[in-house]
Every structure is written in structure tokens, then in C-alpha cells.
Coordinates of N, CA and C in Angstrom, one line a residue:
M20 N -6.2 84.8 31.1 CA -5.4 86.0 31.8 C -5.4 87.0 30.7
G21 N -5.8 86.7 29.6 CA -5.7 87.5 28.4 C -4.6 87.6 27.5
T22 N -4.0 88.6 26.7 CA -2.8 88.6 25.9 C -2.1 89.6 26.1
D23 N -2.2 90.5 26.8 CA -1.1 91.4 27.2 C -0.6 91.1 28.6
Y24 N 0.8 91.0 28.7 CA 1.6 90.6 29.6 C 2.8 91.6 30.1
T25 N 2.7 91.8 31.4 CA 3.8 92.5 31.9 C 4.6 91.6 32.9
F26 N 5.9 91.7 32.6 CA 7.0 91.0 33.6 C 8.2 91.7 33.9
W27 N 8.1 91.6 35.2 CA 9.2 92.2 35.8 C 10.5 91.3 35.8
V28 N 11.8 92.2 35.4 CA 12.9 91.3 35.4 C 14.2 92.1 36.2
F29 N 15.0 91.1 36.8 CA 16.1 91.8 37.6 C 17.2 91.1 37.7
P30 N 18.5 91.3 37.6 CA 19.1 92.7 37.5 C 19.3 93.0 36.4
P31 N 19.2 94.3 36.2 CA 18.6 95.4 37.1 C 16.9 95.4 36.9
L32 N 16.2 95.9 37.9 CA 15.0 95.9 37.9 C 14.3 96.6 36.7
K33 N 13.5 96.0 35.7 CA 12.9 96.8 34.8 C 11.5 95.9 34.4
R34 N 10.9 96.7 33.7 CA 9.5 96.2 33.2 C 9.6 95.7 31.7
V35 N 9.0 94.6 31.4 CA 9.0 93.8 30.0 C 7.6 93.8 29.5
F36 N 7.1 94.3 28.6 CA 5.6 94.2 28.1 C 5.5 93.3 26.8
L37 N 4.5 92.4 26.9 CA 4.5 91.4 25.8 C 2.9 91.6 25.3
R38 N 2.7 91.5 24.1 CA 1.2 91.4 23.8 C 1.3 90.3 22.5
G39 N 0.4 89.3 22.7 CA 0.3 88.2 21.5 C -0.8 87.3 22.0
E40 N -0.5 86.3 21.6 CA -1.5 85.1 21.7 C -1.6 84.7 23.3
Q41 N -2.6 84.2 23.8 CA -2.7 83.8 25.3 C -1.5 82.7 25.3
M42 N -0.7 82.9 26.5 CA 0.3 82.2 26.9 C 0.0 81.1 27.9
H43 N 0.3 79.8 27.4 CA 0.3 78.7 28.3 C 1.2 77.7 28.9
K44 N 2.2 78.1 28.5 CA 3.5 77.3 28.9 C 4.5 78.1 28.6
V45 N 5.5 78.3 29.7 CA 7.0 79.2 29.5 C 7.9 78.1 30.2
G46 N 8.9 78.1 29.2 CA 10.1 77.0 29.2 C 10.9 78.1 29.6
V47 N 12.0 77.2 30.5 CA 13.3 77.9 30.9 C 14.5 77.3 30.4
F48 N 15.5 77.9 30.0 CA 16.8 77.3 29.5 C 17.9 78.1 30.2
L49 N 18.6 77.1 30.9 CA 19.6 77.6 31.9 C 21.1 76.9 31.2
D50 N 21.9 77.8 30.9 CA 23.2 77.3 30.6 C 24.4 77.8 31.1
C51 N 24.8 77.0 32.6 CA 25.6 77.6 33.5 C 27.3 77.9 32.6
E52 N 27.5 77.0 31.8 CA 28.8 77.3 31.2 C 28.5 78.8 30.5
Y53 N 27.8 79.1 29.7 CA 27.8 80.5 29.2 C 27.1 81.7 29.9
G54 N 26.6 81.4 31.0 CA 26.1 82.4 32.1 C 24.7 82.8 31.6
Q55 N 23.9 82.1 30.7 CA 22.5 82.5 30.3 C 21.5 81.8 31.1
V56 N 20.3 82.6 30.9 CA 18.8 82.2 31.6 C 18.1 82.9 30.5
A57 N 17.2 81.9 29.7 CA 16.3 82.2 28.9 C 15.0 81.7 29.0
F58 N 13.9 82.8 29.1 CA 12.5 82.1 29.0 C 11.8 82.3 27.6
Y59 N 11.0 81.1 27.4 CA 10.6 81.1 26.0 C 8.9 80.8 26.3
D60 N 8.4 81.4 25.3 CA 7.0 80.9 25.0 C 6.9 79.6 24.3
V61 N 6.6 78.4 25.3 CA 6.7 77.2 24.4 C 5.8 76.9 23.1
T62 N 4.6 77.4 23.4 CA 3.6 77.1 22.4 C 4.3 77.7 20.8
N63 N 4.6 78.9 21.0 CA 5.0 79.3 19.7 C 6.7 79.5 19.6
R64 N 7.2 79.2 20.2 CA 8.6 78.8 20.3 C 9.3 80.3 20.2
S65 N 8.8 81.2 21.1 CA 9.3 82.7 20.9 C 10.0 83.1 22.2
L66 N 11.0 83.7 22.1 CA 11.9 84.2 23.4 C 10.9 85.2 24.3
I67 N 11.0 85.3 25.2 CA 10.3 86.1 26.1 C 11.3 87.2 26.5
Y68 N 12.5 86.6 27.2 CA 13.3 87.5 27.9 C 14.5 86.3 27.9
N69 N 15.7 87.3 27.8 CA 17.3 86.6 28.1 C 18.1 87.1 29.0
F70 N 18.5 86.5 29.9 CA 19.7 87.0 30.6 C 20.8 86.4 30.1
S71 N 22.0 87.5 30.1 CA 23.4 86.9 29.6 C 24.4 87.3 30.5
S72 N 25.5 86.9 30.2 CA 26.8 87.3 31.0 C 26.6 87.1 32.4
L73 N 26.0 86.3 32.8 CA 25.6 85.9 34.5 C 26.6 84.9 34.9
T74 N 27.1 85.2 36.4 CA 27.9 84.2 37.0 C 27.0 83.4 38.2
F75 N 27.3 82.1 37.9 CA 26.4 81.2 39.0 C 27.6 80.8 40.2
C76 N 26.9 81.0 41.4 CA 27.8 80.3 42.3 C 26.7 79.6 43.3
G77 N 27.1 78.5 43.4 CA 26.2 77.4 44.2 C 24.9 77.3 43.4
A78 N 24.0 76.6 44.4 CA 22.8 76.4 43.5 C 21.9 77.5 43.0
V79 N 20.8 77.3 41.9 CA 20.4 78.1 41.3 C 18.8 77.7 41.5
R80 N 18.3 78.9 42.4 CA 16.8 78.6 42.7 C 15.9 79.9 42.3
P81 N 15.1 79.3 41.2 CA 14.2 80.2 40.5 C 12.9 80.6 41.3
I82 N 12.5 81.7 41.1 CA 11.3 82.4 41.6 C 10.4 82.9 41.0
F83 N 9.1 82.4 40.7 CA 7.9 82.7 40.0 C 6.8 83.1 40.6
S84 N 6.2 84.0 40.4 CA 5.2 84.9 40.9 C 4.1 85.1 39.7
L85 N 2.9 85.2 40.2 CA 1.6 85.4 39.2 C 1.4 86.9 39.3
C86 N 1.9 87.5 40.3 CA 1.4 88.8 40.5 C 2.3 89.2 41.5
I87 N 2.3 90.9 41.6 CA 3.2 91.7 42.4 C 2.1 92.0 43.5
P88 N 2.0 91.7 44.8 CA 1.1 92.3 45.6 C 1.0 93.9 45.6
S89 N 0.0 94.5 45.7 CA 0.1 96.0 45.8 C 0.0 96.3 47.2
G90 N 0.6 97.6 47.5 CA 0.7 98.2 48.8 C 1.9 97.4 49.5

């Protein structure tokens, strides 16, 4: 898929651009006690994006999509 990546994160909805080596594995770190969810490039151990100051109520269900359909 190349080495240029666009991620959509929310809340609030915003676009995050990354440029670098091709990404093969994404790790997710969830810390309910401190209200954090962090996404990492596992291969080079770099942070992709971090959500902080979150409040969790009930089950946490991640949603991943490889693309956003147009139209």
C-alpha cells in the first residue's frame, strides 16, 4: 500500500498523515485506568496516534477499516 498513510481519528474527527516505511503490524495499547488508547507501528516501535483523558463505560469495541468508501 506504499509508505504514505492517512488515518481518520475521532473524537474529534480529524485527519492524521504519516510518511515513512511500509507498515506491516499495528499494535493497540489500552489503559482503562488512565483513559488511554495508543496505536503503534510494531516494527519500528513508533507511536502512530494516542487518545488520552478518555472515560470508558462498558465494553470497548474497536472498529478498523482499511478505507473509507467514497460517495
